[in-house]
Each structure stands twice: as C-alpha cells, then as structure tokens.
Amino acid sequence: MDLFDAGRTLVMGVVNVTPDSFSDGGRWLAPEAALAHARRLIDDGADILDVGGESTRPGARRVDAAEECDRILGVVRELAAEGHTVSVDTVNAVTAHAAVAAGARIINDVSGSLADPDMPRVIAETGVAYVAQHWRGTPETMNSLATYGDVVAEVVAELRGRLDTLQEAGVRHEQIICDPGLGFAKDAGHNWRILAHIDEFAALGHPLLVGASRKRFLAGVVPPALAAQPLERDHATAAITALLAHHGVWAVRVHEVRPSRDAVRVARMVLENRRPRE
Ligand code: PMM
C-alpha cells in the first residue's frame, strides 16, 4: 500500500501487547491473542496495524526495551510477513531499530523523540515513516503539565521544535507524520479545542495522525451511566473519525476499526459530492 497516496483517511488499528493499557490492557498480551486480534482488525478494514508493547497511559509502569522487544517483535514479524502494513508504537530507539528489522514500516513515537535522543538517528538511518507526536514531560508527569495559553498555537510551535531536531539528524521531510497527541499533557478542554482547530496543524506541512479512540475526554459525550467504560466510547470515536476525515487528516488511530472505516467512507462520499451543482 502506498502510505501517502491512498486518496482517503487511513485507519490505523491498535494492537496493544501490554498488560496495562487503559482500555484493553491485558486482553491481547499473549502473542497468539494479539495476532488473532490484529487479523480481526484487518478483516474490519484496518489499513495499518499499530503494535505497542508499552502502555503510555498516565501512571503506567515503564518497561525496558528488552522486555518491550520480547513482547512485540514476534507479532510484528508475523504480521509483516502476512503482507500487512505494521507500525510500532515505541519511544525507544533500540526497539524502533529492531522493529524495522522485523518488518515495521512506521515508527509511532508518542514522545516525538523527547524520550530517547537516539530516536532521530535511527529514523534517519532506517528511512522509515515516523509519527512525531506532541507530549510534554513523561506519562508520570504529563497531567501536571497540561497548562496552555493557546493550546493550538503552543502545540504547533512545540511540534515545529521536534521537526527541527529530526531534520537536523537527517530525517527527510517525507518521512514525518505529525500528531497533536490528544490526552498527552492535555485535558478534555484542550483536546476539544485541538479537534476544533485541526486545520491549523496543516501549517506544519506534514500528514496528520490523530488518536482520539476511547480517550477519557469522550466520557463527557456518552450517557453518564456508561461514561466510565472506555468500550462505550466507540460511537463517539467514530463520530470524531468522520469529522477528521472530512478535514482530510492522513490517518486515525482507533481500537474498533469497522465504525471508523465506515465513517471514513461516509466523509469521502460527502467530499466527492461537493462538486458545484448545475
Ligand atoms: N495514544 C495512545 C497511544 N499511542 N499514538 C499516537 N500516534 N497518537 C495517540 O493519540 C496515541 C498513540 C494511548 O492510547 P492506548 O493506550 O489505547 O494505546
């Protein structure tokens, strides 16, 4: 698949091989279970599988690169061998390097290379696509760093700083995808404001990936009795996918693929029918 010429928003399905991710942690830890889950996401219409071995939710236990590799590399190798486009969600350069050797075509770094200063070199040397996500601090400290005057302008400016670092290390412009990092050092109000001004991120000059799926800020729009349950946020997630696809974002990262896949097609039908009326 041509990653950058699909003519529509791509759907990236989440394959967490972790015991502690906030919405589905532990369910896919065994490699066989993770593979079965990934294949279901493909059947549901996923364009990309995002395999992660370390949870980044606030307060999650950090795992070292060796344990992370142990969890994910077999899964990455198998899915790549089956011909799927695999992304690996990691902040560790060692893991990124091993993942590319195992067949990953995208490294998805929620820290935008702040967590590991060696990441830009690995991305430059391997030449793979790289998601530079905005965050501040670490998963332990990020909630306390969610203070902004103008969240949109500040996140754009901080992402520009990450782009400079990447390009200084020799990463090519065409390799880089930007992500505003919903929920990473952002409260609900910040996330909604970023979504409302998503067009302003186009000024960065890179394709945009957005991960809203099942995040806590969506609790505010589901019926109160269900709000605490992440799985009940899938309808709201698909609604956000439709809005983002209508704005032409490059990809959405979601847990439940089918509703977002349909939402992308709805947006595409509407966009295709916008030609002038006779
Ligand atoms: N969110 C999570 C993990 N990885 N990657 C990108 N690029 N963007 C995101 O918003 C993002 C991410 C947290 O969600 P999870 O724990 O359910 O994977």
PDB file of C-alpha atoms and ligand atoms in Angstrom:
ATOM      1  CA  MET A   1       0.000   0.000   0.000  1.00  0.00           C
ATOM      2  CA  ASP A   2       1.216   3.492  -0.821  1.00  0.00           C
ATOM      3  CA  LEU A   3       1.109   5.091   2.602  1.00  0.00           C
ATOM      4  CA  PHE A   4       0.867   8.643   1.327  1.00  0.00           C
ATOM      5  CA  ASP A   5      -1.336   8.345  -1.711  1.00  0.00           C
ATOM      6  CA  ALA A   6      -4.456   6.482  -0.625  1.00  0.00           C
ATOM      7  CA  GLY A   7      -6.845   9.320  -1.549  1.00  0.00           C
ATOM      8  CA  ARG A   8      -8.664   8.991   1.781  1.00  0.00           C
ATOM      9  CA  THR A   9      -8.018   8.938   5.509  1.00  0.00           C
ATOM     10  CA  LEU A  10      -6.336   5.709   6.601  1.00  0.00           C
ATOM     11  CA  VAL A  11      -7.488   3.694   9.595  1.00  0.00           C
ATOM     12  CA  MET A  12      -4.781   2.505  11.955  1.00  0.00           C
ATOM     13  CA  GLY A  13      -5.933  -0.297  14.257  1.00  0.00           C
ATOM     14  CA  VAL A  14      -4.428  -0.582  17.737  1.00  0.00           C
ATOM     15  CA  VAL A  15      -2.772  -3.853  18.739  1.00  0.00           C
ATOM     16  CA  ASN A  16      -1.664  -3.424  22.343  1.00  0.00           C
ATOM     17  CA  VAL A  17       0.578  -6.250  23.542  1.00  0.00           C
ATOM     18  CA  THR A  18       0.577  -4.847  27.070  1.00  0.00           C
ATOM     19  CA  PRO A  19      -0.871  -5.907  30.402  1.00  0.00           C
ATOM     20  CA  ASP A  20      -1.916  -2.376  31.395  1.00  0.00           C
ATOM     21  CA  SER A  21      -3.234  -0.187  28.522  1.00  0.00           C
ATOM     22  CA  PHE A  22      -6.125   1.901  29.719  1.00  0.00           C
ATOM     23  CA  SER A  23      -8.893   0.476  27.561  1.00  0.00           C
ATOM     24  CA  ASP A  24      -7.894  -3.038  26.572  1.00  0.00           C
ATOM     25  CA  GLY A  25      -4.746  -3.785  28.561  1.00  0.00           C
ATOM     26  CA  GLY A  26      -4.090  -7.446  29.138  1.00  0.00           C
ATOM     27  CA  ARG A  27      -6.572  -8.758  26.642  1.00  0.00           C
ATOM     28  CA  TRP A  28      -4.017  -9.263  23.853  1.00  0.00           C
ATOM     29  CA  LEU A  29      -0.820  -9.943  25.801  1.00  0.00           C
ATOM     30  CA  ALA A  30      -0.223 -13.465  24.520  1.00  0.00           C
ATOM     31  CA  PRO A  31       1.266 -13.298  21.004  1.00  0.00           C
ATOM     32  CA  GLU A  32      -1.367 -15.634  19.593  1.00  0.00           C
ATOM     33  CA  ALA A  33      -4.162 -13.499  21.032  1.00  0.00           C
ATOM     34  CA  ALA A  34      -2.517 -10.334  19.693  1.00  0.00           C
ATOM     35  CA  LEU A  35      -2.194 -11.894  16.224  1.00  0.00           C
ATOM     36  CA  ALA A  36      -5.799 -13.041  16.226  1.00  0.00           C
ATOM     37  CA  HIS A  37      -6.901  -9.571  17.284  1.00  0.00           C
ATOM     38  CA  ALA A  38      -4.749  -7.938  14.577  1.00  0.00           C
ATOM     39  CA  ARG A  39      -6.231 -10.192  11.898  1.00  0.00           C
ATOM     40  CA  ARG A  40      -9.720  -9.246  13.021  1.00  0.00           C
ATOM     41  CA  LEU A  41      -8.795  -5.572  12.681  1.00  0.00           C
ATOM     42  CA  ILE A  42      -7.603  -6.276   9.121  1.00  0.00           C
ATOM     43  CA  ASP A  43     -10.894  -8.028   8.343  1.00  0.00           C
ATOM     44  CA  ASP A  44     -12.670  -4.960   9.712  1.00  0.00           C
ATOM     45  CA  GLY A  45     -10.789  -2.760   7.245  1.00  0.00           C
ATOM     46  CA  ALA A  46      -7.638  -1.576   9.022  1.00  0.00           C
ATOM     47  CA  ASP A  47      -5.024  -0.106   6.670  1.00  0.00           C
ATOM     48  CA  ILE A  48      -2.246  -0.115   9.261  1.00  0.00           C
ATOM     49  CA  LEU A  49      -1.688  -2.173  12.424  1.00  0.00           C
ATOM     50  CA  ASP A  50      -0.086  -0.227  15.287  1.00  0.00           C
ATOM     51  CA  VAL A  51       1.652  -2.714  17.567  1.00  0.00           C
ATOM     52  CA  GLY A  52       2.648  -1.471  21.025  1.00  0.00           C
ATOM     53  CA  GLY A  53       4.387  -3.197  23.929  1.00  0.00           C
ATOM     54  CA  GLU A  54       4.454  -0.366  26.442  1.00  0.00           C
ATOM     55  CA  SER A  55       1.424   1.419  27.819  1.00  0.00           C
ATOM     56  CA  THR A  56       1.775   5.200  27.847  1.00  0.00           C
ATOM     57  CA  ARG A  57      -1.276   5.900  29.979  1.00  0.00           C
ATOM     58  CA  PRO A  58      -0.628   8.207  32.954  1.00  0.00           C
ATOM     59  CA  GLY A  59       0.999   6.246  35.766  1.00  0.00           C
ATOM     60  CA  ALA A  60       1.701   3.143  33.663  1.00  0.00           C
ATOM     61  CA  ARG A  61       4.717   1.055  34.604  1.00  0.00           C
ATOM     62  CA  ARG A  62       7.643   1.663  32.257  1.00  0.00           C
ATOM     63  CA  VAL A  63       9.104  -1.379  30.559  1.00  0.00           C
ATOM     64  CA  ASP A  64      12.676  -1.576  29.308  1.00  0.00           C
ATOM     65  CA  ALA A  65      13.457  -2.018  25.627  1.00  0.00           C
ATOM     66  CA  ALA A  66      14.388  -5.691  26.065  1.00  0.00           C
ATOM     67  CA  GLU A  67      11.004  -6.552  27.588  1.00  0.00           C
ATOM     68  CA  GLU A  68       9.228  -4.408  25.018  1.00  0.00           C
ATOM     69  CA  CYS A  69      11.027  -6.187  22.141  1.00  0.00           C
ATOM     70  CA  ASP A  70      10.244  -9.519  23.706  1.00  0.00           C
ATOM     71  CA  ARG A  71       6.547  -8.674  23.708  1.00  0.00           C
ATOM     72  CA  ILE A  72       6.201  -7.285  20.206  1.00  0.00           C
ATOM     73  CA  LEU A  73       8.857  -8.481  17.737  1.00  0.00           C
ATOM     74  CA  GLY A  74       7.313 -11.891  17.016  1.00  0.00           C
ATOM     75  CA  VAL A  75       3.943 -10.243  16.415  1.00  0.00           C
ATOM     76  CA  VAL A  76       5.493  -7.595  14.132  1.00  0.00           C
ATOM     77  CA  ARG A  77       7.448 -10.212  12.149  1.00  0.00           C
ATOM     78  CA  GLU A  78       4.396 -12.371  11.620  1.00  0.00           C
ATOM     79  CA  LEU A  79       2.049  -9.538  10.591  1.00  0.00           C
ATOM     80  CA  ALA A  80       4.637  -8.026   8.223  1.00  0.00           C
ATOM     81  CA  ALA A  81       5.231 -11.462   6.679  1.00  0.00           C
ATOM     82  CA  GLU A  82       1.488 -11.710   6.058  1.00  0.00           C
ATOM     83  CA  GLY A  83       1.794  -8.530   3.998  1.00  0.00           C
ATOM     84  CA  HIS A  84       0.213  -6.091   6.458  1.00  0.00           C
ATOM     85  CA  THR A  85       1.473  -2.559   6.988  1.00  0.00           C
ATOM     86  CA  VAL A  86       2.842  -2.524  10.520  1.00  0.00           C
ATOM     87  CA  SER A  87       3.536   0.473  12.699  1.00  0.00           C
ATOM     88  CA  VAL A  88       5.242   0.130  16.080  1.00  0.00           C
ATOM     89  CA  ASP A  89       4.266   2.341  18.992  1.00  0.00           C
ATOM     90  CA  THR A  90       7.501   2.900  20.897  1.00  0.00           C
ATOM     91  CA  VAL A  91       9.564   5.694  22.422  1.00  0.00           C
ATOM     92  CA  ASN A  92      12.739   3.561  22.496  1.00  0.00           C
ATOM     93  CA  ALA A  93      15.279   3.804  19.679  1.00  0.00           C
ATOM     94  CA  VAL A  94      16.546   0.258  20.308  1.00  0.00           C
ATOM     95  CA  THR A  95      13.023  -1.112  19.944  1.00  0.00           C
ATOM     96  CA  ALA A  96      12.418   1.025  16.847  1.00  0.00           C
ATOM     97  CA  HIS A  97      15.551  -0.337  15.191  1.00  0.00           C
ATOM     98  CA  ALA A  98      14.632  -3.952  15.958  1.00  0.00           C
ATOM     99  CA  ALA A  99      11.033  -3.367  14.847  1.00  0.00           C
ATOM    100  CA  VAL A 100      12.131  -2.065  11.452  1.00  0.00           C
ATOM    101  CA  ALA A 101      14.371  -5.119  11.039  1.00  0.00           C
ATOM    102  CA  ALA A 102      11.305  -7.250  11.843  1.00  0.00           C
ATOM    103  CA  GLY A 103       9.307  -5.548   9.065  1.00  0.00           C
ATOM    104  CA  ALA A 104       7.684  -2.424  10.586  1.00  0.00           C
ATOM    105  CA  ARG A 105       7.239   0.420   8.079  1.00  0.00           C
ATOM    106  CA  ILE A 106       6.254   3.114  10.570  1.00  0.00           C
ATOM    107  CA  ILE A 107       7.603   4.070  13.990  1.00  0.00           C
ATOM    108  CA  ASN A 108       4.943   5.773  16.097  1.00  0.00           C
ATOM    109  CA  ASP A 109       6.680   7.733  18.862  1.00  0.00           C
ATOM    110  CA  VAL A 110       4.302   9.394  21.331  1.00  0.00           C
ATOM    111  CA  SER A 111       7.199  11.444  22.700  1.00  0.00           C
ATOM    112  CA  GLY A 112       8.229  12.898  19.313  1.00  0.00           C
ATOM    113  CA  SER A 113      11.754  11.677  20.204  1.00  0.00           C
ATOM    114  CA  LEU A 114      11.916  13.572  23.512  1.00  0.00           C
ATOM    115  CA  ALA A 115      12.069  10.281  25.439  1.00  0.00           C
ATOM    116  CA  ASP A 116      15.098   8.895  23.602  1.00  0.00           C
ATOM    117  CA  PRO A 117      17.565  11.291  21.955  1.00  0.00           C
ATOM    118  CA  ASP A 118      18.857   8.451  19.780  1.00  0.00           C
ATOM    119  CA  MET A 119      15.499   8.065  18.017  1.00  0.00           C
ATOM    120  CA  PRO A 120      16.113  10.671  15.242  1.00  0.00           C
ATOM    121  CA  ARG A 121      19.349   8.918  14.210  1.00  0.00           C
ATOM    122  CA  VAL A 122      17.573   5.541  13.962  1.00  0.00           C
ATOM    123  CA  ILE A 123      14.769   7.067  11.902  1.00  0.00           C
ATOM    124  CA  ALA A 124      17.241   8.832   9.596  1.00  0.00           C
ATOM    125  CA  GLU A 125      19.287   5.645   9.112  1.00  0.00           C
ATOM    126  CA  THR A 126      16.374   3.278   8.540  1.00  0.00           C
ATOM    127  CA  GLY A 127      14.393   5.715   6.365  1.00  0.00           C
ATOM    128  CA  VAL A 128      11.008   4.518   7.706  1.00  0.00           C
ATOM    129  CA  ALA A 129       7.943   6.702   8.212  1.00  0.00           C
ATOM    130  CA  TYR A 130       7.888   8.352  11.645  1.00  0.00           C
ATOM    131  CA  VAL A 131       4.989   9.698  13.687  1.00  0.00           C
ATOM    132  CA  ALA A 132       6.156  12.642  15.779  1.00  0.00           C
ATOM    133  CA  GLN A 133       3.510  13.071  18.462  1.00  0.00           C
ATOM    134  CA  HIS A 134       3.302  16.046  20.812  1.00  0.00           C
ATOM    135  CA  TRP A 135       3.748  15.400  24.503  1.00  0.00           C
ATOM    136  CA  ARG A 136       5.224  17.134  27.496  1.00  0.00           C
ATOM    137  CA  GLY A 137       7.116  15.514  30.350  1.00  0.00           C
ATOM    138  CA  THR A 138       6.554  11.784  30.784  1.00  0.00           C
ATOM    139  CA  PRO A 139       3.462   9.602  31.366  1.00  0.00           C
ATOM    140  CA  GLU A 140       4.092  10.134  35.114  1.00  0.00           C
ATOM    141  CA  THR A 141       4.267  13.935  34.905  1.00  0.00           C
ATOM    142  CA  MET A 142       2.178  14.867  31.853  1.00  0.00           C
ATOM    143  CA  ASN A 143      -1.087  15.585  33.676  1.00  0.00           C
ATOM    144  CA  SER A 144       0.586  18.322  35.699  1.00  0.00           C
ATOM    145  CA  LEU A 145       1.999  19.924  32.522  1.00  0.00           C
ATOM    146  CA  ALA A 146      -1.377  20.471  30.844  1.00  0.00           C
ATOM    147  CA  THR A 147      -1.244  24.269  31.091  1.00  0.00           C
ATOM    148  CA  TYR A 148      -1.508  26.425  27.999  1.00  0.00           C
ATOM    149  CA  GLY A 149      -2.468  29.927  26.993  1.00  0.00           C
ATOM    150  CA  ASP A 150      -3.350  28.990  23.416  1.00  0.00           C
ATOM    151  CA  VAL A 151      -3.150  25.212  23.222  1.00  0.00           C
ATOM    152  CA  VAL A 152      -3.326  25.069  19.417  1.00  0.00           C
ATOM    153  CA  ALA A 153      -0.548  27.597  18.827  1.00  0.00           C
ATOM    154  CA  GLU A 154       1.660  26.091  21.546  1.00  0.00           C
ATOM    155  CA  VAL A 155       1.301  22.509  20.365  1.00  0.00           C
ATOM    156  CA  VAL A 156       2.036  23.585  16.780  1.00  0.00           C
ATOM    157  CA  ALA A 157       5.112  25.535  17.958  1.00  0.00           C
ATOM    158  CA  GLU A 158       6.381  22.644  20.094  1.00  0.00           C
ATOM    159  CA  LEU A 159       5.894  20.218  17.200  1.00  0.00           C
ATOM    160  CA  ARG A 160       7.908  22.577  14.990  1.00  0.00           C
ATOM    161  CA  GLY A 161      10.729  22.235  17.515  1.00  0.00           C
ATOM    162  CA  ARG A 162      10.570  18.443  17.206  1.00  0.00           C
ATOM    163  CA  LEU A 163      10.644  18.745  13.397  1.00  0.00           C
ATOM    164  CA  ASP A 164      13.805  20.861  13.598  1.00  0.00           C
ATOM    165  CA  THR A 165      15.530  18.246  15.756  1.00  0.00           C
ATOM    166  CA  LEU A 166      14.511  15.441  13.399  1.00  0.00           C
ATOM    167  CA  GLN A 167      15.644  17.276  10.299  1.00  0.00           C
ATOM    168  CA  GLU A 168      18.978  18.215  11.909  1.00  0.00           C
ATOM    169  CA  ALA A 169      19.553  14.495  12.490  1.00  0.00           C
ATOM    170  CA  GLY A 170      18.992  13.814   8.788  1.00  0.00           C
ATOM    171  CA  VAL A 171      15.379  12.621   8.841  1.00  0.00           C
ATOM    172  CA  ARG A 172      13.798  13.516   5.485  1.00  0.00           C
ATOM    173  CA  HIS A 173      10.706  15.712   5.336  1.00  0.00           C
ATOM    174  CA  GLU A 174       8.712  12.964   3.541  1.00  0.00           C
ATOM    175  CA  GLN A 175       9.271  10.513   6.408  1.00  0.00           C
ATOM    176  CA  ILE A 176       7.465  12.599   9.023  1.00  0.00           C
ATOM    177  CA  ILE A 177       3.847  12.488  10.161  1.00  0.00           C
ATOM    178  CA  CYS A 178       2.661  14.832  12.954  1.00  0.00           C
ATOM    179  CA  ASP A 179       0.202  14.053  15.745  1.00  0.00           C
ATOM    180  CA  PRO A 180      -1.190  16.623  18.222  1.00  0.00           C
ATOM    181  CA  GLY A 181      -1.217  13.957  20.966  1.00  0.00           C
ATOM    182  CA  LEU A 182      -4.755  14.129  22.381  1.00  0.00           C
ATOM    183  CA  GLY A 183      -4.670  13.408  26.113  1.00  0.00           C
ATOM    184  CA  PHE A 184      -0.890  13.706  26.379  1.00  0.00           C
ATOM    185  CA  ALA A 185      -0.401  16.701  28.688  1.00  0.00           C
ATOM    186  CA  LYS A 186      -3.862  17.901  27.628  1.00  0.00           C
ATOM    187  CA  ASP A 187      -7.154  17.979  29.488  1.00  0.00           C
ATOM    188  CA  ALA A 188     -10.585  17.498  27.911  1.00  0.00           C
ATOM    189  CA  GLY A 189     -10.934  21.179  27.004  1.00  0.00           C
ATOM    190  CA  HIS A 190      -7.537  21.157  25.266  1.00  0.00           C
ATOM    191  CA  ASN A 191      -8.452  18.037  23.270  1.00  0.00           C
ATOM    192  CA  TRP A 192     -11.731  19.538  22.052  1.00  0.00           C
ATOM    193  CA  ARG A 193     -10.014  22.788  21.153  1.00  0.00           C
ATOM    194  CA  ILE A 194      -7.385  20.935  19.122  1.00  0.00           C
ATOM    195  CA  LEU A 195     -10.099  18.989  17.299  1.00  0.00           C
ATOM    196  CA  ALA A 196     -11.987  22.211  16.598  1.00  0.00           C
ATOM    197  CA  HIS A 197      -8.858  23.762  15.074  1.00  0.00           C
ATOM    198  CA  ILE A 198      -7.375  20.718  13.421  1.00  0.00           C
ATOM    199  CA  ASP A 199      -6.955  22.645  10.162  1.00  0.00           C
ATOM    200  CA  GLU A 200      -4.274  24.787  11.798  1.00  0.00           C
ATOM    201  CA  PHE A 201      -1.997  21.755  12.082  1.00  0.00           C
ATOM    202  CA  ALA A 202      -1.796  21.668   8.291  1.00  0.00           C
ATOM    203  CA  ALA A 203       0.597  24.613   8.622  1.00  0.00           C
ATOM    204  CA  LEU A 204       3.211  22.123   9.821  1.00  0.00           C
ATOM    205  CA  GLY A 205       3.353  20.799   6.263  1.00  0.00           C
ATOM    206  CA  HIS A 206       3.126  17.103   7.203  1.00  0.00           C
ATOM    207  CA  PRO A 207       0.404  14.466   7.080  1.00  0.00           C
ATOM    208  CA  LEU A 208      -1.579  14.355  10.323  1.00  0.00           C
ATOM    209  CA  LEU A 209      -2.446  11.363  12.525  1.00  0.00           C
ATOM    210  CA  VAL A 210      -4.981  11.752  15.359  1.00  0.00           C
ATOM    211  CA  GLY A 211      -5.702   9.315  18.195  1.00  0.00           C
ATOM    212  CA  ALA A 212      -8.980  10.086  19.966  1.00  0.00           C
ATOM    213  CA  SER A 213     -10.113   6.492  20.383  1.00  0.00           C
ATOM    214  CA  ARG A 214     -11.767   5.688  23.721  1.00  0.00           C
ATOM    215  CA  LYS A 215      -9.928   8.519  25.469  1.00  0.00           C
ATOM    216  CA  ARG A 216     -11.254   9.877  28.717  1.00  0.00           C
ATOM    217  CA  PHE A 217     -12.373  13.230  27.306  1.00  0.00           C
ATOM    218  CA  LEU A 218     -15.051  11.337  25.344  1.00  0.00           C
ATOM    219  CA  ALA A 219     -16.709  10.344  28.629  1.00  0.00           C
ATOM    220  CA  GLY A 220     -18.335  13.783  28.531  1.00  0.00           C
ATOM    221  CA  VAL A 221     -20.458  12.933  25.485  1.00  0.00           C
ATOM    222  CA  VAL A 222     -21.665   9.390  26.291  1.00  0.00           C
ATOM    223  CA  PRO A 223     -24.624   8.642  28.579  1.00  0.00           C
ATOM    224  CA  PRO A 224     -23.471   9.259  32.183  1.00  0.00           C
ATOM    225  CA  ALA A 225     -24.186   5.704  33.341  1.00  0.00           C
ATOM    226  CA  LEU A 226     -21.749   4.367  30.726  1.00  0.00           C
ATOM    227  CA  ALA A 227     -19.187   7.158  30.807  1.00  0.00           C
ATOM    228  CA  ALA A 228     -16.618   5.318  32.903  1.00  0.00           C
ATOM    229  CA  GLN A 229     -16.340   2.428  30.455  1.00  0.00           C
ATOM    230  CA  PRO A 230     -13.805   3.007  27.641  1.00  0.00           C
ATOM    231  CA  LEU A 231     -15.514   0.482  25.334  1.00  0.00           C
ATOM    232  CA  GLU A 232     -18.663   2.619  25.417  1.00  0.00           C
ATOM    233  CA  ARG A 233     -16.749   5.445  23.704  1.00  0.00           C
ATOM    234  CA  ASP A 234     -16.511   3.736  20.292  1.00  0.00           C
ATOM    235  CA  HIS A 235     -19.534   5.526  18.795  1.00  0.00           C
ATOM    236  CA  ALA A 236     -18.117   8.899  19.801  1.00  0.00           C
ATOM    237  CA  THR A 237     -14.745   7.804  18.407  1.00  0.00           C
ATOM    238  CA  ALA A 238     -16.315   7.027  15.022  1.00  0.00           C
ATOM    239  CA  ALA A 239     -18.057  10.413  15.001  1.00  0.00           C
ATOM    240  CA  ILE A 240     -14.680  12.084  15.501  1.00  0.00           C
ATOM    241  CA  THR A 241     -13.247   9.965  12.677  1.00  0.00           C
ATOM    242  CA  ALA A 242     -15.952  11.269  10.334  1.00  0.00           C
ATOM    243  CA  LEU A 243     -15.165  14.876  11.247  1.00  0.00           C
ATOM    244  CA  LEU A 244     -11.414  14.372  10.882  1.00  0.00           C
ATOM    245  CA  ALA A 245     -11.760  12.522   7.591  1.00  0.00           C
ATOM    246  CA  HIS A 246     -13.871  15.405   6.319  1.00  0.00           C
ATOM    247  CA  HIS A 247     -10.947  17.681   7.185  1.00  0.00           C
ATOM    248  CA  GLY A 248      -8.568  15.421   5.267  1.00  0.00           C
ATOM    249  CA  VAL A 249      -6.375  14.079   8.070  1.00  0.00           C
ATOM    250  CA  TRP A 250      -3.958  11.386   6.911  1.00  0.00           C
ATOM    251  CA  ALA A 251      -4.988   8.731   9.465  1.00  0.00           C
ATOM    252  CA  VAL A 252      -6.875   7.998  12.671  1.00  0.00           C
ATOM    253  CA  ARG A 253      -5.638   5.579  15.320  1.00  0.00           C
ATOM    254  CA  VAL A 254      -8.535   3.536  16.723  1.00  0.00           C
ATOM    255  CA  HIS A 255      -9.281   0.413  18.741  1.00  0.00           C
ATOM    256  CA  GLU A 256     -12.518  -0.547  16.949  1.00  0.00           C
ATOM    257  CA  VAL A 257     -11.813  -0.334  13.231  1.00  0.00           C
ATOM    258  CA  ARG A 258     -15.109  -1.066  11.487  1.00  0.00           C
ATOM    259  CA  PRO A 259     -17.087   2.030  12.619  1.00  0.00           C
ATOM    260  CA  SER A 260     -14.173   4.330  11.742  1.00  0.00           C
ATOM    261  CA  ARG A 261     -13.670   2.636   8.396  1.00  0.00           C
ATOM    262  CA  ASP A 262     -17.340   3.319   7.590  1.00  0.00           C
ATOM    263  CA  ALA A 263     -17.019   6.876   8.893  1.00  0.00           C
ATOM    264  CA  VAL A 264     -14.085   7.471   6.532  1.00  0.00           C
ATOM    265  CA  ARG A 265     -16.177   6.277   3.622  1.00  0.00           C
ATOM    266  CA  VAL A 266     -19.090   8.487   4.654  1.00  0.00           C
ATOM    267  CA  ALA A 267     -16.793  11.512   4.698  1.00  0.00           C
ATOM    268  CA  ARG A 268     -15.379  10.542   1.329  1.00  0.00           C
ATOM    269  CA  MET A 269     -18.827  10.251  -0.247  1.00  0.00           C
ATOM    270  CA  VAL A 270     -19.741  13.697   1.060  1.00  0.00           C
ATOM    271  CA  LEU A 271     -16.467  15.199  -0.182  1.00  0.00           C
ATOM    272  CA  GLU A 272     -16.836  13.591  -3.592  1.00  0.00           C
ATOM    273  CA  ASN A 273     -20.313  15.073  -3.916  1.00  0.00           C
ATOM    274  CA  ARG A 274     -19.205  18.614  -3.235  1.00  0.00           C
ATOM    275  CA  ARG A 275     -18.729  19.421  -6.915  1.00  0.00           C
ATOM    276  CA  PRO A 276     -20.724  22.520  -7.922  1.00  0.00           C
ATOM    277  CA  ARG A 277     -24.457  21.971  -8.530  1.00  0.00           C
ATOM    278  CA  GLU A 278     -25.765  22.653 -12.064  1.00  0.00           C
TER     279      GLU A 278
HETATM  280  N1  PMM B   1      -2.493   7.387  22.009  1.00  0.00           N
HETATM  281  C1  PMM B   1      -2.120   6.318  22.752  1.00  0.00           C
HETATM  282  C2  PMM B   1      -1.035   5.529  22.351  1.00  0.00           C
HETATM  283  N2  PMM B   1      -0.353   5.798  21.225  1.00  0.00           N
HETATM  284  N3  PMM B   1      -0.029   7.128  19.310  1.00  0.00           N
HETATM  285  C3  PMM B   1      -0.362   8.189  18.561  1.00  0.00           C
HETATM  286  N4  PMM B   1       0.351   8.455  17.442  1.00  0.00           N
HETATM  287  N5  PMM B   1      -1.402   9.003  18.896  1.00  0.00           N
HETATM  288  C4  PMM B   1      -2.150   8.792  20.021  1.00  0.00           C
HETATM  289  O1  PMM B   1      -3.060   9.594  20.288  1.00  0.00           O
HETATM  290  C5  PMM B   1      -1.807   7.679  20.861  1.00  0.00           C
HETATM  291  C6  PMM B   1      -0.723   6.859  20.457  1.00  0.00           C
HETATM  292  C7  PMM B   1      -2.854   5.989  24.016  1.00  0.00           C
HETATM  293  O2  PMM B   1      -3.855   5.062  23.782  1.00  0.00           O
HETATM  294  P1  PMM B   1      -3.767   3.440  24.094  1.00  0.00           P
HETATM  295  O3  PMM B   1      -3.179   3.283  25.463  1.00  0.00           O
HETATM  296  O4  PMM B   1      -5.147   2.959  23.980  1.00  0.00           O
HETATM  297  O5  PMM B   1      -2.901   2.803  23.034  1.00  0.00           O
END
